[in-house]
C-alpha positions as a printed NumPy array, in Angstrom:
array([[-25.174,  -3.929, -45.115],
       [-27.722,  -1.815, -46.807],
       [-26.875,   1.82 , -48.061],
       [-29.629,   3.351, -45.802],
       [-28.043,   1.649, -42.917],
       [-24.67 ,   2.861, -43.383],
       [-25.975,   6.296, -43.982],
       [-27.773,   6.183, -40.515],
       [-24.469,   5.127, -39.045],
       [-22.576,   7.82 , -40.534],
       [-25.285,  10.586, -39.165],
       [-25.023,   9.09 , -35.716],
       [-21.192,   9.676, -35.747],
       [-21.753,  13.124, -37.158],
       [-24.497,  13.838, -34.559],
       [-22.325,  12.578, -31.608],
       [-19.149,  14.39 , -32.824],
       [-20.586,  17.735, -34.005],
       [-24.086,  18.7  , -32.943],
       [-24.417,  16.933, -29.4  ],
       [-20.743,  17.825, -28.644],
       [-21.835,  21.414, -27.957],
       [-24.742,  20.382, -25.54 ],
       [-23.736,  19.859, -21.923],
       [-25.206,  18.223, -18.823],
       [-28.803,  16.921, -18.847],
       [-29.25 ,  18.682, -22.412],
       [-26.795,  16.179, -23.892],
       [-29.029,  13.146, -22.833],
       [-32.124,  14.859, -23.844],
       [-30.933,  15.361, -27.329],
       [-29.496,  11.804, -27.6  ],
       [-32.566,  10.088, -26.451],
       [-34.557,  12.053, -28.953],
       [-32.221,  11.426, -31.773],
       [-32.255,   7.812, -31.386],
       [-36.039,   7.695, -31.004],
       [-36.396,   9.39 , -34.114],
       [-33.743,   7.725, -36.05 ],
       [-34.708,   4.462, -35.051],
       [-38.384,   4.826, -35.057],
       [-38.842,   3.353, -31.747],
       [-41.436,   4.116, -28.959],
       [-39.024,   4.544, -26.092],
       [-35.273,   5.436, -25.474],
       [-33.878,   6.287, -22.062],
       [-30.626,   6.904, -20.384],
       [-30.292,   5.762, -16.86 ],
       [-27.784,   6.508, -14.017],
       [-26.898,   4.173, -11.136],
       [-27.736,   5.818,  -7.759],
       [-24.483,   6.118,  -5.898],
       [-25.709,   4.928,  -2.649],
       [-27.77 ,   2.027,  -4.035],
       [-26.71 ,   0.161,  -7.149],
       [-29.923,  -1.797,  -7.326],
       [-31.795,   1.287,  -8.155],
       [-31.402,   3.446, -11.132],
       [-32.537,   6.967, -12.173],
       [-33.536,   8.06 , -15.58 ],
       [-31.432,  11.232, -17.074],
       [-33.596,  11.678, -19.909],
       [-36.874,   9.503, -20.95 ],
       [-38.267,   9.595, -24.671],
       [-41.651,   8.144, -25.046],
       [-43.651,   8.296, -28.306],
       [-41.955,  11.491, -29.659],
       [-41.749,  13.292, -26.486],
       [-39.449,  14.047, -23.56 ],
       [-41.254,  12.842, -20.35 ],
       [-40.694,  13.437, -16.543],
       [-37.792,  11.194, -15.36 ],
       [-38.474,   8.104, -13.12 ],
       [-36.447,   5.77 , -10.777],
       [-36.918,   2.131, -10.757],
       [-35.465,  -1.086,  -9.144],
       [-32.989,  -3.131, -11.424],
       [-34.153,  -6.574, -10.048],
       [-35.955,  -8.785, -12.658],
       [-35.577,  -6.227, -15.548],
       [-33.65 ,  -6.478, -18.769],
       [-31.69 ,  -3.515, -17.547],
       [-30.054,  -5.611, -14.619],
       [-28.665,  -7.918, -17.399],
       [-27.242,  -4.836, -18.981],
       [-25.612,  -3.421, -16.063],
       [-24.308,  -6.862, -15.373],
       [-22.468,  -7.603, -18.681],
       [-22.64 ,  -5.69 , -21.972],
       [-25.097,  -4.979, -24.913],
       [-28.487,  -7.026, -24.614],
       [-30.873,  -7.311, -27.411],
       [-34.276,  -8.946, -26.964],
       [-36.018,  -8.891, -30.567],
       [-39.27 ,  -9.812, -29.337],
       [-41.207, -11.649, -26.392],
       [-39.403,  -9.56 , -23.715],
       [-42.412,  -9.504, -21.511],
       [-42.447, -13.355, -21.275],
       [-38.451, -13.202, -20.518],
       [-38.737, -10.908, -17.701],
       [-42.11 , -11.813, -16.075],
       [-41.433,  -9.829, -12.911],
       [-40.928,  -6.458, -14.65 ],
       [-44.058,  -4.717, -14.475],
       [-42.798,  -1.671, -16.278],
       [-42.73 ,  -3.675, -19.318],
       [-46.291,  -4.707, -19.078],
       [-47.26 ,  -1.13 , -18.387],
       [-45.422,   0.214, -21.539],
       [-46.749,  -2.814, -23.671],
       [-43.229,  -3.505, -24.724],
       [-42.34 ,  -6.345, -27.04 ],
       [-38.565,  -5.718, -27.666],
       [-35.668,  -4.29 , -25.762],
       [-31.924,  -3.427, -26.577],
       [-29.622,  -1.777, -24.25 ],
       [-26.072,  -1.124, -23.616],
       [-24.085,  -0.168, -20.475],
       [-22.259,   3.255, -19.852],
       [-18.765,   2.761, -18.571],
       [-16.429,   5.225, -16.428],
       [-12.886,   5.553, -17.747],
       [-11.759,   3.125, -15.16 ],
       [-14.283,   0.365, -16.312],
       [-17.028,   1.067, -13.432],
       [-20.514,   0.897, -14.733],
       [-22.236,   4.138, -14.42 ],
       [-25.67 ,   3.7  , -16.054],
       [-26.99 ,   2.443, -19.263],
       [-28.588,   3.474, -22.714],
       [-31.8  ,   1.378, -23.762],
       [-34.551,   1.308, -26.554],
       [-37.782,  -0.455, -26.252],
       [-40.653,  -0.855, -28.766],
       [-44.156,  -2.283, -28.781],
       [-43.272,  -4.518, -32.015],
       [-40.294,  -6.489, -32.689],
       [-37.131,  -5.087, -33.524],
       [-36.481,  -5.282, -37.317],
       [-32.743,  -4.299, -37.567],
       [-31.201,  -5.624, -34.339],
       [-27.439,  -5.437, -35.487],
       [-27.873,  -1.944, -36.934],
       [-29.5  ,  -1.092, -33.426],
       [-26.528,  -2.695, -31.305],
       [-24.252,  -0.735, -33.725],
       [-25.821,   2.614, -32.972],
       [-25.848,   2.11 , -29.162],
       [-22.135,   1.293, -29.39 ],
       [-21.55 ,   4.54 , -30.892],
       [-23.375,   6.539, -28.771],
       [-22.519,   4.64 , -25.405],
       [-18.701,   5.962, -25.683],
       [-19.615,   9.329, -25.592],
       [-22.56 ,   9.046, -23.042],
       [-20.434,   7.232, -20.56 ],
       [-17.885,   9.972, -20.942],
       [-20.487,  12.825, -20.575],
       [-22.202,  10.871, -17.428],
       [-18.717,  10.729, -15.756],
       [-18.122,  14.283, -16.294],
       [-21.502,  15.336, -15.176],
       [-21.222,  13.481, -11.93 ],
       [-17.834,  14.915, -11.304],
       [-19.199,  18.336, -11.81 ],
       [-22.061,  17.602,  -9.605],
       [-19.499,  16.333,  -6.604],
       [-17.396,  19.612,  -7.257],
       [-20.478,  21.652,  -7.013],
       [-21.519,  20.047,  -3.843],
       [-17.736,  20.212,  -2.399],
       [-17.631,  24.108,  -3.328],
       [-21.135,  24.607,  -1.531],
       [-20.111,  22.921,   1.286],
       [-16.75 ,  24.977,   1.705],
       [-18.706,  28.036,   1.383],
       [-21.259,  26.895,   4.279],
       [-18.298,  25.969,   6.417],
       [-16.594,  29.131,   5.811],
       [-19.346,  31.22 ,   6.771],
       [-20.153,  29.218,  10.042],
       [-16.592,  28.589,  11.138],
       [-14.917,  30.833,  13.558],
       [-11.549,  30.047,  11.634],
       [ -9.973,  32.152,   8.925],
       [ -8.426,  31.292,   5.643],
       [ -5.171,  32.456,   4.204],
       [ -2.815,  31.918,   1.272],
       [  0.778,  32.43 ,   0.202],
       [  2.462,  32.522,  -3.3  ],
       [  5.309,  30.389,  -4.597],
       [  7.564,  33.009,  -3.033],
       [  6.053,  32.39 ,   0.277],
       [  4.339,  36.08 ,   0.607],
       [  0.814,  36.113,   1.768],
       [ -1.748,  36.561,  -0.932],
       [ -4.967,  36.302,   0.582],
       [ -6.803,  36.55 ,   3.922],
       [-10.519,  36.065,   4.785],
       [-12.553,  38.653,   6.64 ],
       [-12.337,  36.583,   9.85 ],
       [ -8.529,  37.385,  10.342],
       [ -8.984,  41.053,  10.998],
       [-11.98 ,  40.465,  13.437],
       [ -9.722,  38.123,  15.405],
       [ -6.435,  39.901,  15.388],
       [ -7.556,  43.544,  14.664],
       [ -4.784,  43.619,  12.094],
       [ -5.815,  44.844,   8.349],
       [ -5.117,  42.295,   5.904],
       [ -3.387,  44.956,   3.645],
       [ -0.505,  45.276,   6.319],
       [  0.527,  41.407,   5.755],
       [ -0.238,  41.105,   1.878],
       [  2.816,  40.783,   0.047],
       [  5.249,  40.027,   3.001],
       [  6.506,  36.743,   4.163],
       [  6.069,  35.366,   7.651],
       [  9.805,  35.659,   8.118],
       [  9.558,  39.152,   7.29 ],
       [  6.902,  39.819,   9.905],
       [  9.147,  38.366,  12.575],
       [  8.335,  35.903,  15.294],
       [  5.11 ,  36.857,  16.973],
       [  5.86 ,  35.381,  20.415],
       [  6.41 ,  31.599,  19.615],
       [  9.199,  29.688,  21.425],
       [ 12.485,  29.627,  19.512],
       [ 12.061,  25.921,  18.651],
       [  8.45 ,  26.431,  17.378],
       [  9.418,  29.451,  15.47 ],
       [ 12.336,  27.751,  13.603],
       [ 10.331,  24.738,  12.827],
       [  7.502,  27.018,  11.117],
       [ 10.155,  28.648,   8.994],
       [ 11.655,  25.268,   7.938],
       [  8.42 ,  23.938,   7.169],
       [  7.695,  26.721,   4.992],
       [ 10.989,  26.698,   3.203],
       [ 10.796,  22.967,   2.579],
       [  7.215,  23.084,   1.373],
       [  6.121,  20.659,   4.074],
       [  2.403,  20.527,   5.442],
       [  2.183,  21.861,   9.003],
       [ -0.361,  21.702,  11.846],
       [ -0.916,  23.849,  14.895],
       [  1.603,  26.593,  14.735],
       [  0.524,  28.081,  18.08 ],
       [  1.774,  31.59 ,  18.991],
       [  0.316,  34.762,  20.567],
       [ -0.374,  38.091,  18.893],
       [ -0.593,  41.466,  20.352],
       [ -3.772,  43.383,  18.963],
       [ -3.525,  47.132,  18.534],
       [ -5.533,  47.678,  21.491],
       [ -2.718,  45.749,  23.762],
       [ -4.822,  42.478,  24.183],
       [ -3.185,  39.299,  23.577],
       [ -4.8  ,  36.544,  21.393],
       [ -3.542,  33.093,  20.95 ],
       [ -3.714,  31.582,  17.461],
       [ -3.362,  28.187,  16.051],
       [ -2.277,  28.049,  12.356],
       [ -2.244,  24.922,   9.782],
       [ -1.46 ,  25.03 ,   6.231],
       [ -0.7  ,  22.631,   3.177],
       [  1.554,  23.191,   0.221],
       [ -0.103,  23.431,  -3.154],
       [  1.247,  21.882,  -6.351],
       [  0.356,  22.109,  -9.981],
       [  1.705,  19.457, -12.118],
       [  4.436,  18.909,  -9.351],
       [  5.315,  22.465,  -9.641],
       [  4.951,  24.598,  -6.318],
       [  2.437,  27.432,  -6.143],
       [  2.325,  28.412,  -2.608],
       [  0.4  ,  27.575,   0.555],
       [ -3.149,  27.403,   1.718],
       [ -4.323,  26.949,   5.249],
       [ -6.615,  28.071,   8.16 ],
       [ -6.092,  29.957,  11.478],
       [ -8.187,  29.669,  14.743],
       [ -8.486,  31.744,  17.647],
       [ -7.444,  29.541,  20.577],
       [ -7.413,  32.295,  23.398],
       [-10.002,  30.928,  25.593],
       [ -8.677,  27.253,  25.358],
       [ -5.161,  28.77 ,  26.112],
       [ -6.396,  30.667,  29.115],
       [ -8.51 ,  27.679,  30.267],
       [ -5.517,  25.267,  29.914],
       [ -3.195,  27.695,  32.071],
       [ -5.665,  28.148,  34.711],
       [ -6.368,  24.107,  34.844],
       [ -2.292,  23.97 ,  34.915],
       [ -2.09 ,  26.267,  37.801],
       [ -4.814,  24.296,  39.757],
       [ -3.369,  21.052,  39.004],
       [  0.059,  21.911,  40.065],
       [ -1.382,  23.193,  43.378],
       [ -3.299,  20.175,  44.24 ],
       [ -1.604,  17.335,  42.372],
       [  1.108,  17.043,  45.039],
       [ -1.37 ,  16.906,  47.918],
       [ -1.128,  13.177,  49.155],
       [ -4.832,  12.987,  49.372],
       [ -7.797,  12.241,  47.103],
       [ -9.668,  15.703,  45.963],
       [-12.899,  15.899,  44.229],
       [-15.245,  18.569,  43.888],
       [-19.211,  18.158,  43.184],
       [-21.607,  20.793,  41.704],
       [-24.868,  21.755,  43.113],
       [-26.661,  18.981,  41.095],
       [-23.972,  16.706,  42.977],
       [-22.112,  15.923,  39.734],
       [-18.5  ,  15.388,  39.623],
       [-16.693,  18.275,  37.949],
       [-13.128,  17.972,  39.092],
       [-10.816,  15.247,  40.703],
       [ -7.116,  14.772,  41.073],
       [ -4.939,  11.852,  40.457],
       [ -4.783,  10.695,  44.069],
       [ -8.582,  10.594,  44.213],
       [ -8.375,   8.112,  41.014],
       [ -6.013,   6.154,  42.944],
       [ -7.628,   5.651,  46.293],
       [-10.927,   4.667,  44.395],
       [ -9.114,   1.747,  43.016],
       [-10.951,  -0.094,  40.237],
       [-13.618,   2.472,  40.133],
       [-10.996,   5.171,  39.564],
       [-10.789,   3.563,  36.051],
       [-14.541,   4.388,  35.102],
       [-14.528,   8.191,  36.9  ],
       [-16.255,  10.544,  34.361],
       [-16.984,  14.177,  34.939],
       [-20.64 ,  14.927,  35.137],
       [-21.211,  11.624,  37.036],
       [-23.396,  12.013,  40.012],
       [-22.06 ,  11.06 ,  43.511],
       [-25.306,   8.704,  43.886],
       [-24.326,   6.74 ,  40.763],
       [-20.607,   6.748,  41.858],
       [-21.734,   5.181,  45.089],
       [-23.842,   2.319,  43.432],
       [-20.844,   1.614,  41.215],
       [-18.514,   1.437,  44.429],
       [-20.779,  -0.741,  46.262],
       [-21.148,  -2.994,  43.136],
       [-17.609,  -3.311,  41.727],
       [-15.717,  -2.825,  45.058],
       [-17.756,  -4.044,  47.903],
       [-17.638,  -2.23 ,  50.911],
       [-17.688,  -4.324,  54.246],
       [-20.299,  -2.521,  55.963],
       [-22.644,  -2.796,  52.885],
       [-22.263,  -6.521,  52.013],
       [-26.011,  -7.89 ,  52.211],
       [-27.514,  -4.533,  52.913],
       [-26.515,  -2.645,  49.77 ],
       [-29.581,  -0.49 ,  49.629],
       [-29.433,   0.673,  53.364],
       [-25.806,   1.336,  53.225],
       [-26.267,   3.597,  50.294],
       [-28.926,   5.543,  51.925],
       [-27.083,   6.114,  54.852],
       [-23.899,   7.066,  52.946],
       [-25.928,   9.563,  50.912],
       [-27.53 ,  11.127,  53.965],
       [-23.993,  11.791,  55.416],
       [-22.82 ,  13.068,  52.105],
       [-25.626,  15.698,  51.507],
       [-25.525,  16.59 ,  55.282],
       [-21.451,  16.528,  55.986],
       [-20.413,  16.39 ,  59.534],
       [-18.1  ,  13.997,  61.043],
       [-15.334,  12.28 ,  58.935],
       [-16.691,   9.02 ,  57.387],
       [-14.787,   5.681,  57.536],
       [-15.177,   3.616,  54.348],
       [-14.28 ,  -0.031,  54.968],
       [-13.686,  -1.127,  51.589],
       [-12.798,  -5.002,  50.881],
       [ -9.461,  -3.926,  49.532],
       [ -8.536,  -0.883,  51.404],
       [ -9.692,   1.566,  54.42 ],
       [-10.475,   5.087,  53.414],
       [-11.505,   8.252,  55.361],
       [-13.666,  10.874,  53.691],
       [-13.852,  14.495,  54.869],
       [-16.696,  16.392,  53.247],
       [-17.915,  19.942,  53.383],
       [-20.555,  22.084,  51.49 ],
       [-20.339,  25.583,  50.201],
       [-23.074,  28.22 ,  50.533],
       [-23.88 ,  27.702,  46.598],
       [-24.258,  23.856,  47.109],
       [-20.915,  22.587,  46.123],
       [-19.558,  19.752,  47.73 ],
       [-15.834,  19.446,  48.422],
       [-14.783,  15.713,  49.078],
       [-11.197,  14.757,  50.655],
       [-10.347,  11.165,  50.856],
       [ -7.55 ,   9.721,  52.533],
       [ -6.152,   6.177,  52.257],
       [ -5.626,   4.973,  55.918],
       [ -5.081,   1.328,  54.832],
       [ -1.6  ,   1.483,  56.368],
       [ -2.766,   3.177,  59.573],
       [ -5.327,   0.605,  59.967],
       [ -2.941,  -2.104,  59.111],
       [ -0.352,  -0.658,  61.666],
       [ -3.248,  -0.593,  64.381],
       [ -4.045,  -4.205,  63.467],
       [ -0.468,  -5.308,  63.336],
       [ -0.283,  -3.665,  66.964],
       [ -3.265,  -5.618,  68.13 ],
       [ -1.7  ,  -8.808,  66.585],
       [  1.686,  -8.03 ,  68.049],
       [ -0.079,  -7.554,  71.359],
       [ -1.925, -10.802,  71.127],
       [  1.197, -12.739,  70.012],
       [  3.05 , -11.11 ,  73.068],
       [  0.29 , -12.476,  75.307],
       [  0.109, -15.71 ,  73.629],
       [  3.887, -15.988,  73.889],
       [  3.682, -14.827,  77.671],
       [  0.927, -17.577,  78.09 ],
       [  3.165, -20.199,  76.447],
       [  6.118, -19.101,  78.534],
       [  4.105, -19.27 ,  81.689],
       [  2.775, -22.919,  80.617],
       [  6.372, -23.678,  79.644],
       [  7.728, -22.566,  83.11 ],
       [  5.021, -24.654,  84.857],
       [  5.417, -27.515,  82.607],
       [  9.3  , -27.372,  82.958],
       [  9.017, -27.065,  86.734],
       [  7.187, -30.313,  86.692],
       [  9.238, -32.263,  84.135],
       [ 12.43 , -31.424,  85.811],
       [ 11.014, -32.041,  89.302],
       [  9.669, -35.544,  88.59 ],
       [ 13.049, -37.238,  87.34 ],
       [ 14.941, -35.361,  90.196],
       [ 12.795, -36.549,  92.942],
       [ 13.091, -39.952,  91.719],
       [ 16.926, -39.643,  91.607],
       [ 16.957, -37.935,  95.083],
       [ 14.569, -40.446,  96.528],
       [ 16.167, -43.743,  95.225],
       [ 19.56 , -42.267,  95.946],
       [ 18.679, -41.605,  99.533],
       [ 17.389, -45.277, 100.165],
       [ 20.713, -46.625,  98.746],
       [ 22.594, -44.08 , 100.739],
       [ 20.908, -44.66 , 104.007],
       [ 20.607, -48.507, 103.353],
       [ 16.934, -48.553, 104.096],
       [ 16.792, -51.937, 102.58 ],
       [ 19.955, -53.236, 104.101],
       [ 23.554, -53.144, 102.882],
       [ 24.422, -52.694,  99.072],
       [ 23.951, -55.776,  97.002],
       [ 20.192, -56.058,  97.723],
       [ 18.238, -56.956,  94.591],
       [ 15.778, -53.843,  95.047],
       [ 18.886, -51.639,  94.956],
       [ 19.76 , -52.652,  91.414],
       [ 16.105, -51.995,  90.436],
       [ 16.165, -48.333,  92.034],
       [ 19.838, -47.716,  90.354],
       [ 18.074, -48.64 ,  87.113],
       [ 15.237, -46.229,  87.964],
       [ 17.697, -43.6  ,  88.739],
       [ 19.422, -44.139,  85.381],
       [ 16.24 , -43.77 ,  83.632],
       [ 15.232, -40.691,  85.175],
       [ 18.863, -39.186,  84.69 ],
       [ 18.394, -40.181,  81.116],
       [ 15.042, -38.572,  80.667],
       [ 16.362, -35.547,  82.356],
       [ 19.217, -35.232,  80.1  ],
       [ 16.958, -35.634,  77.048],
       [ 14.919, -32.712,  78.331],
       [ 18.084, -30.556,  78.867],
       [ 19.357, -31.675,  75.362],
       [ 16.121, -30.635,  73.745],
       [ 16.462, -27.407,  75.368],
       [ 20.033, -26.793,  74.268],
       [ 19.263, -27.888,  70.475],
       [ 16.422, -25.692,  69.982],
       [ 18.215, -22.857,  71.571],
       [ 21.24 , -23.494,  69.307],
       [ 19.099, -23.872,  66.359],
       [ 17.239, -20.763,  66.817],
       [ 20.271, -18.862,  67.693],
       [ 21.717, -19.938,  64.094],
       [ 24.683, -21.615,  65.798],
       [ 24.076, -25.077,  64.365],
       [ 26.769, -26.362,  62.094],
       [ 26.13 , -29.536,  59.893],
       [ 29.058, -32.039,  59.263],
       [ 27.801, -33.79 ,  56.119],
       [ 29.115, -37.198,  54.879],
       [ 27.671, -40.073,  52.815],
       [ 25.009, -41.446,  55.097],
       [ 23.38 , -44.842,  54.347],
       [ 19.686, -44.477,  55.149],
       [ 19.24 , -48.27 ,  55.845],
       [ 22.007, -47.802,  58.648],
       [ 20.105, -45.026,  60.159],
       [ 16.954, -46.577,  60.   ],
       [ 18.148, -49.846,  61.533],
       [ 20.022, -47.959,  64.251],
       [ 16.928, -45.942,  65.011],
       [ 14.867, -48.923,  64.925],
       [ 16.869, -50.721,  67.256],
       [ 16.986, -47.66 ,  69.671],
       [ 13.357, -47.424,  69.865],
       [ 12.323, -51.198,  69.697],
       [ 12.254, -51.537,  73.574],
       [  9.702, -48.67 ,  73.851],
       [  7.621, -50.175,  71.124],
       [  8.094, -53.573,  72.498],
       [  6.514, -52.297,  76.   ],
       [  3.527, -51.162,  74.455],
       [  3.148, -54.128,  72.032],
       [  3.485, -51.754,  69.009],
       [  4.308, -53.604,  65.811],
       [  7.315, -51.726,  64.184],
       [  7.719, -52.261,  60.535],
       [ 10.305, -51.099,  58.093],
       [  9.708, -51.02 ,  54.271],
       [ 12.951, -50.899,  52.303],
       [ 13.253, -49.747,  48.456],
       [ 14.721, -52.236,  45.854],
       [ 17.776, -50.089,  45.864],
       [ 19.01 , -48.795,  49.322],
       [ 19.536, -44.855,  49.339],
       [ 22.396, -42.677,  50.737],
       [ 22.46 , -39.036,  51.05 ],
       [ 25.041, -36.586,  51.844],
       [ 24.088, -35.136,  54.967],
       [ 24.889, -34.705,  58.682],
       [ 24.431, -38.248,  60.225],
       [ 23.772, -37.105,  63.899],
       [ 21.126, -34.737,  62.523],
       [ 19.364, -37.214,  60.305],
       [ 19.457, -39.789,  63.255],
       [ 18.021, -37.104,  65.772],
       [ 15.183, -36.317,  63.091],
       [ 14.242, -39.928,  62.551],
       [ 14.4  , -40.819,  66.447],
       [ 12.272, -37.816,  67.353],
       [  9.648, -39.067,  64.761],
       [  9.858, -42.461,  66.08 ],
       [  9.392, -41.255,  69.687],
       [  6.422, -39.224,  69.146],
       [  4.789, -42.28 ,  66.883],
       [  5.455, -44.676,  70.013],
       [  4.423, -42.119,  72.422],
       [  0.907, -41.451,  70.732],
       [  0.23 , -44.833,  69.329],
       [ -1.933, -46.838,  71.785],
       [ -0.925, -50.283,  72.97 ],
       [ -1.107, -52.877,  70.213],
       [ -0.675, -50.189,  67.472],
       [  1.301, -50.225,  64.331],
       [  4.221, -47.996,  63.336],
       [  5.803, -48.232,  59.714],
       [  9.087, -46.615,  58.416],
       [  9.155, -46.319,  54.836],
       [ 12.064, -44.899,  52.525],
       [ 11.983, -44.433,  48.961],
       [ 13.674, -42.044,  46.111],
       [ 11.36 , -40.167,  43.542],
       [ 10.996, -36.897,  41.657],
       [ 14.492, -35.884,  42.587],
       [ 14.036, -36.347,  46.312],
       [ 14.737, -39.17 ,  49.041],
       [ 12.094, -39.404,  51.587],
       [ 11.733, -41.072,  54.952],
       [  8.196, -41.327,  55.94 ],
       [  7.014, -42.544,  59.819],
       [  3.491, -43.582,  59.778],
       [  1.232, -44.747,  63.004],
       [ -2.195, -45.532,  63.889],
       [ -2.545, -43.659,  66.764],
       [ -4.876, -40.863,  67.859],
       [ -3.87 , -38.55 ,  65.235],
       [ -3.584, -34.404,  65.652],
       [ -6.743, -32.309,  65.322],
       [ -6.987, -30.469,  62.136],
       [ -6.946, -27.085,  64.264],
       [ -3.528, -27.819,  65.524],
       [ -1.943, -29.228,  62.625],
       [ -0.635, -25.553,  61.619],
       [  1.158, -25.082,  65.235],
       [  2.315, -28.602,  65.931],
       [  5.823, -27.675,  64.798],
       [  6.157, -24.435,  66.823],
       [  8.445, -24.651,  69.94 ],
       [  6.932, -25.819,  73.154],
       [  3.649, -26.53 ,  71.53 ],
       [  2.117, -30.199,  72.069],
       [ -1.065, -31.426,  70.828],
       [ -0.709, -33.942,  73.653],
       [ -1.64 , -31.229,  76.003],
       [ -5.037, -32.151,  75.12 ],
       [ -7.194, -34.152,  77.696],
       [ -7.178, -37.353,  75.326],
       [ -3.39 , -37.706,  75.814],
       [ -1.488, -38.412,  78.981],
       [  2.201, -38.117,  77.662],
       [  4.677, -35.422,  78.62 ],
       [  7.376, -33.466,  77.098],
       [  8.627, -30.059,  76.009],
       [  6.976, -30.345,  72.931],
       [ 10.327, -29.763,  71.12 ],
       [ 10.668, -32.891,  69.165],
       [  8.931, -31.808,  65.671],
       [ 10.227, -28.079,  65.864],
       [ 13.764, -29.516,  66.303],
       [ 13.28 , -32.065,  63.509],
       [ 11.849, -29.55 ,  61.111],
       [ 14.561, -26.991,  61.583],
       [ 17.172, -29.724,  61.136],
       [ 15.445, -30.854,  57.789],
       [ 15.239, -27.366,  56.677],
       [ 18.973, -26.887,  57.174],
       [ 19.597, -29.63 ,  54.707],
       [ 17.181, -27.571,  52.184],
       [ 14.565, -30.312,  52.892],
       [ 10.98 , -30.172,  54.   ],
       [  8.802, -31.836,  56.41 ],
       [  5.153, -32.747,  55.548],
       [  2.775, -33.569,  58.381],
       [ -0.657, -35.379,  57.417],
       [ -3.022, -36.498,  60.104],
       [ -6.413, -37.634,  60.638],
       [ -7.63 , -37.396,  64.091],
       [ -8.875, -40.468,  65.445],
       [ -6.913, -42.53 ,  62.638],
       [ -3.346, -41.627,  62.562],
       [ -0.2  , -39.383,  61.49 ],
       [  2.299, -39.769,  58.642],
       [  5.163, -37.501,  59.121],
       [  7.47 , -37.273,  55.821],
       [ 10.686, -35.682,  55.734],
       [ 12.267, -35.074,  52.117],
       [ 15.865, -34.296,  51.206],
       [ 16.755, -32.712,  47.879],
       [ 18.343, -35.103,  45.154],
       [ 21.437, -33.077,  45.035],
       [ 22.248, -34.593,  48.484],
       [ 21.436, -38.079,  47.367],
       [ 23.309, -41.278,  46.192],
       [ 22.959, -45.069,  46.118],
       [ 24.281, -47.442,  48.595]])
């Protein structure tokens, strides 16, 4: 390195350490770019700062051009050599810089031929800006230039960081002063001994107490101003423990006797971990406290009323509603807002919780309801899909509308229940009348046969006993008596079941045995109608733990019904299987079937689908009711599937806990 180069480096170090050290803020950068421009003999020297809110744009802090300090500019970094500097470290382009960065129009305007730059870093390694030189001719000593830039960059980065910090501090101070002037709060300070050392002017304006009367005293010495014991003790503890606190709320009596409510907040102040005191704010919350107390009294008075209460102002906007009002409004209650108009609320209600009277005519309903609301008169019933409401409305002389809504859902339900009960009673009465009429006929028919044939035999109308006809009549008497016994047994069975007196005597019962016995019993009736009766057995015969007589009665009832309602030449199938933890017996026929509308009531006592004109069979209609009850006593279930005109399938299923293997 030449002696003159060493001399220039030494001069630069001296410049940075001595003369420039005494220059602050923007003056530093002006002196710096001027010094570099004159020392290196280059056309341009500039110091840039990255804009805080946009890292793609820089603003010059000082700009040296051909021996003069000129006006600062800002420009976009994209496509410039400065972008490379910010992105890494020192960059030096000895010549042809325009060709290297063809998108940089500033290079063209300045007729730049060469460029060298270095970034300015913060203490934590964040790029803050850069220092760069440009010339209209190639650089002669690039190594010397890079060395000088490295020397000034350290000082430049520190100065730029300091100036930015001072600028931010200045903004913060100005912001604080503006807030203090415009705020209704006041500011206070305590020293390290917890003695008041400062109050802003607003304190006396609010409390009427001169700050001089409190300065130098502690809060404890001044005494509890009226806070609750717990709040007061917590405040003293926070001060003693140097803890931040918020909203120490208490009353203070002014010299004129008026009471104001204050909210005080504060934070401890430390200097190098040494406690220096407290600093905080105070707020006059008198209006807020008085408003809250008024609202509390009002709410306490109306929150216990078991009706919804709302108030609308002269513009028909909601200004108050109680909890019960929100409750009765249902889903809409979740979106109730103070200031909402009644009309908007009505639109929302019709949309989100349809009103029965409005479905399909929403616009007309809203118009009608608004008319009643604006000219209150008679109570209005609101038949919503989810509940029934009754609205009472009245209007004050100043245009306010008072709205009381009562939930009458239970009342309406009680009315409907009464109607249903009345209908059920009438239905039961009709069923009773029909049953009595049927019973008189059902009992009279076999009795007439018994009496008639008995009289023929007794009077020997056909000659002395032994005549063949007598044997036939005796058979008819037996059949009529058996039928009469079946009718009486059904009545006794259903009565016993409904009274809860039926008890089961459980044992291991063979399904195969039950099915065979029932088939044998019903074979004669099936044969008489030329009905094909088929049994489908599983591979492994199943047994269940049940009441044998009850299971047999269940299956006989199902088979009797199947034979009764299957036309001549029909088919009946008995199927038994075990699956899904259940043992099932299924009786399927291809008879007339049961109409869909009768399926739900076919197991009700004294109900017979056969009462329809298409069937002529007779009976109480108790078979399915008895069977269903007996199945349920075994914790089982009965499933009836039927298609009118095609046939019926009745399945009884017993739980697996009752099952075993034959």
